[in-house]
Amino acid sequence: MGNAIKRSAEEVLGHEPRIKRKSWFNEQCKEAVADRDKARLRVIQDPTEENKRRLAIRQREAKRIIKMNKRLWEKGKVKEIEDNRKSNTRIFFEKANEVRSFKPRHTMIRMKDGTLLTENDKIAKAFKNMFQTLLNQSRRDVVAEEYDSVE
């Protein structure tokens, strides 16, 4: 049944290949991840110390290979961006936007009076107070509140 749905959807909509997002993830990375996954399955099936040690080695290798390939890709992109800095500004900004991956996280909470807290220490204190009031309630009050919310 699942295959019939997939086949008819492909006939109607057509097949579109996946978009490759991580161009730095090459065959070497795939092999390292496959080795790591095999070692992980071996540990799940037979959790001996030797298998655990092999898994740790494979995890380190995979991490090292992935980091290395990503750094090489980033260096190549930076060089490409620098080469286009003065000669072709359109390509410069296109390539710069491709590399951009950091998105700052804005942490804010709204207090009961409607004001927004943005400083991390004040947010931590607010969460501390909130959890203290939640966790220090008597058990009967918590059960009664749960029944009130269900009705």
Short mmCIF file of C-alpha atoms in Angstrom, two decimals:
data_model
loop_
_atom_site.label_atom_id
_atom_site.label_comp_id
_atom_site.label_asym_id
_atom_site.label_seq_id
_atom_site.Cartn_x
_atom_site.Cartn_y
_atom_site.Cartn_z
CA MET A 1 0.00 0.00 0.00
CA GLY A 2 2.78 2.43 0.92
CA ASN A 3 4.63 1.64 -2.30
CA ALA A 4 1.46 2.21 -4.35
CA ILE A 5 0.99 5.64 -2.79
CA LYS A 6 4.62 6.56 -3.40
CA ARG A 7 4.50 5.30 -6.98
CA SER A 8 1.29 7.19 -7.83
CA ALA A 9 2.60 10.35 -6.16
CA GLU A 10 5.79 10.10 -8.19
CA GLU A 11 3.79 9.62 -11.40
CA VAL A 12 1.58 12.62 -10.71
CA LEU A 13 4.11 14.99 -9.16
CA GLY A 14 7.33 13.69 -10.66
CA HIS A 15 10.58 12.89 -8.90
CA GLU A 16 12.73 15.70 -7.61
CA PRO A 17 16.17 14.81 -6.29
CA ARG A 18 17.16 15.87 -2.80
CA ILE A 19 18.94 19.15 -2.35
CA LYS A 20 22.46 18.59 -1.07
CA ARG A 21 22.88 21.11 1.73
CA LYS A 22 26.22 20.08 3.21
CA SER A 23 28.59 20.14 0.27
CA TRP A 24 31.54 19.45 2.59
CA PHE A 25 30.03 16.07 3.61
CA ASN A 26 31.87 13.81 1.13
CA GLU A 27 32.49 10.06 0.74
CA GLN A 28 35.20 10.09 3.42
CA CYS A 29 32.68 11.51 5.92
CA LYS A 30 30.06 8.95 4.88
CA GLU A 31 32.50 6.08 5.40
CA ALA A 32 33.53 7.40 8.83
CA VAL A 33 29.90 7.76 9.91
CA ALA A 34 29.06 4.28 8.59
CA ASP A 35 31.99 2.79 10.54
CA ARG A 36 30.87 4.63 13.67
CA ASP A 37 27.31 3.36 13.25
CA LYS A 38 28.52 -0.23 12.78
CA ALA A 39 30.59 0.04 15.95
CA ARG A 40 27.56 1.46 17.79
CA LEU A 41 25.38 -1.46 16.67
CA ARG A 42 28.10 -3.88 17.76
CA VAL A 43 28.08 -2.29 21.23
CA ILE A 44 24.30 -2.53 21.41
CA GLN A 45 24.37 -6.22 20.47
CA ASP A 46 27.42 -7.14 22.57
CA PRO A 47 28.36 -4.48 25.16
CA THR A 48 31.88 -5.67 25.98
CA GLU A 49 34.64 -3.30 27.02
CA GLU A 50 36.53 -3.98 23.79
CA ASN A 51 33.51 -3.03 21.67
CA LYS A 52 32.97 0.11 23.76
CA ARG A 53 36.61 1.08 23.28
CA ARG A 54 36.32 0.55 19.50
CA LEU A 55 33.16 2.68 19.46
CA ALA A 56 34.95 5.50 21.26
CA ILE A 57 37.79 5.33 18.73
CA ARG A 58 35.35 5.35 15.78
CA GLN A 59 33.44 8.29 17.28
CA ARG A 60 36.65 10.30 17.63
CA GLU A 61 37.73 9.42 14.08
CA ALA A 62 34.36 10.38 12.61
CA LYS A 63 34.34 13.65 14.50
CA ARG A 64 37.90 14.46 13.39
CA ILE A 65 37.19 13.67 9.73
CA ILE A 66 33.96 15.67 9.68
CA LYS A 67 35.62 18.67 11.35
CA MET A 68 38.56 18.51 8.97
CA ASN A 69 36.35 18.39 5.85
CA LYS A 70 34.13 21.18 7.11
CA ARG A 71 37.16 23.39 7.89
CA LEU A 72 38.63 22.76 4.43
CA TRP A 73 35.30 23.68 2.85
CA GLU A 74 35.05 26.83 4.97
CA LYS A 75 38.62 27.85 4.05
CA GLY A 76 37.80 27.39 0.37
CA LYS A 77 34.65 29.48 0.72
CA VAL A 78 36.53 32.24 2.56
CA LYS A 79 39.16 32.32 -0.19
CA GLU A 80 36.42 32.46 -2.84
CA ILE A 81 34.72 35.31 -0.98
CA GLU A 82 37.98 37.22 -0.61
CA ASP A 83 38.75 36.79 -4.31
CA ASN A 84 35.39 38.33 -5.24
CA ARG A 85 35.54 41.12 -2.65
CA LYS A 86 36.57 43.89 -5.03
CA SER A 87 36.01 42.43 -8.47
CA ASN A 88 32.42 41.19 -8.25
CA THR A 89 30.34 42.42 -5.32
CA ARG A 90 27.24 40.42 -6.23
CA ILE A 91 29.09 37.11 -6.05
CA PHE A 92 30.84 38.35 -2.90
CA PHE A 93 27.55 38.86 -1.05
CA GLU A 94 25.98 35.67 -2.42
CA LYS A 95 28.92 33.58 -1.20
CA ALA A 96 29.05 35.43 2.12
CA ASN A 97 25.38 34.64 2.74
CA GLU A 98 25.95 30.95 1.91
CA VAL A 99 28.57 30.64 4.63
CA ARG A 100 26.66 32.55 7.27
CA SER A 101 25.40 30.04 9.80
CA PHE A 102 25.38 31.81 13.17
CA LYS A 103 21.98 33.06 14.23
CA PRO A 104 21.96 34.75 17.62
CA ARG A 105 19.42 33.49 20.08
CA HIS A 106 17.35 36.13 21.77
CA THR A 107 16.38 34.94 25.21
CA MET A 108 13.48 36.82 26.76
CA ILE A 109 10.66 35.99 29.10
CA ARG A 110 7.50 37.89 29.89
CA MET A 111 6.74 38.53 33.54
CA LYS A 112 3.24 38.43 35.07
CA ASP A 113 2.97 42.23 34.85
CA GLY A 114 3.72 42.12 31.09
CA THR A 115 7.30 43.41 31.15
CA LEU A 116 10.03 41.64 29.21
CA LEU A 117 13.21 40.46 30.90
CA THR A 118 16.26 40.32 28.65
CA GLU A 119 19.26 40.10 31.01
CA ASN A 120 20.42 36.55 31.67
CA ASP A 121 20.84 36.95 35.44
CA LYS A 122 17.34 38.38 35.87
CA ILE A 123 15.89 35.60 33.69
CA ALA A 124 17.69 33.00 35.82
CA LYS A 125 16.28 34.55 39.00
CA ALA A 126 12.77 34.62 37.53
CA PHE A 127 13.00 30.92 36.58
CA LYS A 128 14.37 30.10 40.03
CA ASN A 129 11.41 31.85 41.70
CA MET A 130 8.92 30.21 39.34
CA PHE A 131 10.26 26.70 39.97
CA GLN A 132 10.47 27.28 43.71
CA THR A 133 6.80 28.22 43.84
CA LEU A 134 5.86 25.26 41.62
CA LEU A 135 7.93 22.68 43.43
CA ASN A 136 7.23 23.87 46.99
CA GLN A 137 3.45 23.57 46.78
CA SER A 138 1.68 21.05 48.95
CA ARG A 139 0.69 17.87 47.15
CA ARG A 140 -3.08 18.43 47.59
CA ASP A 141 -2.93 21.82 45.86
CA VAL A 142 -1.20 20.35 42.81
CA VAL A 143 -3.74 17.53 42.45
CA ALA A 144 -6.65 19.95 42.92
CA GLU A 145 -5.26 22.26 40.25
CA GLU A 146 -4.91 19.37 37.82
CA TYR A 147 -8.55 18.40 38.30
CA ASP A 148 -9.68 22.00 37.95
CA SER A 149 -7.84 22.37 34.64
CA VAL A 150 -9.35 19.14 33.24
CA GLU A 151 -12.91 20.24 33.85
#
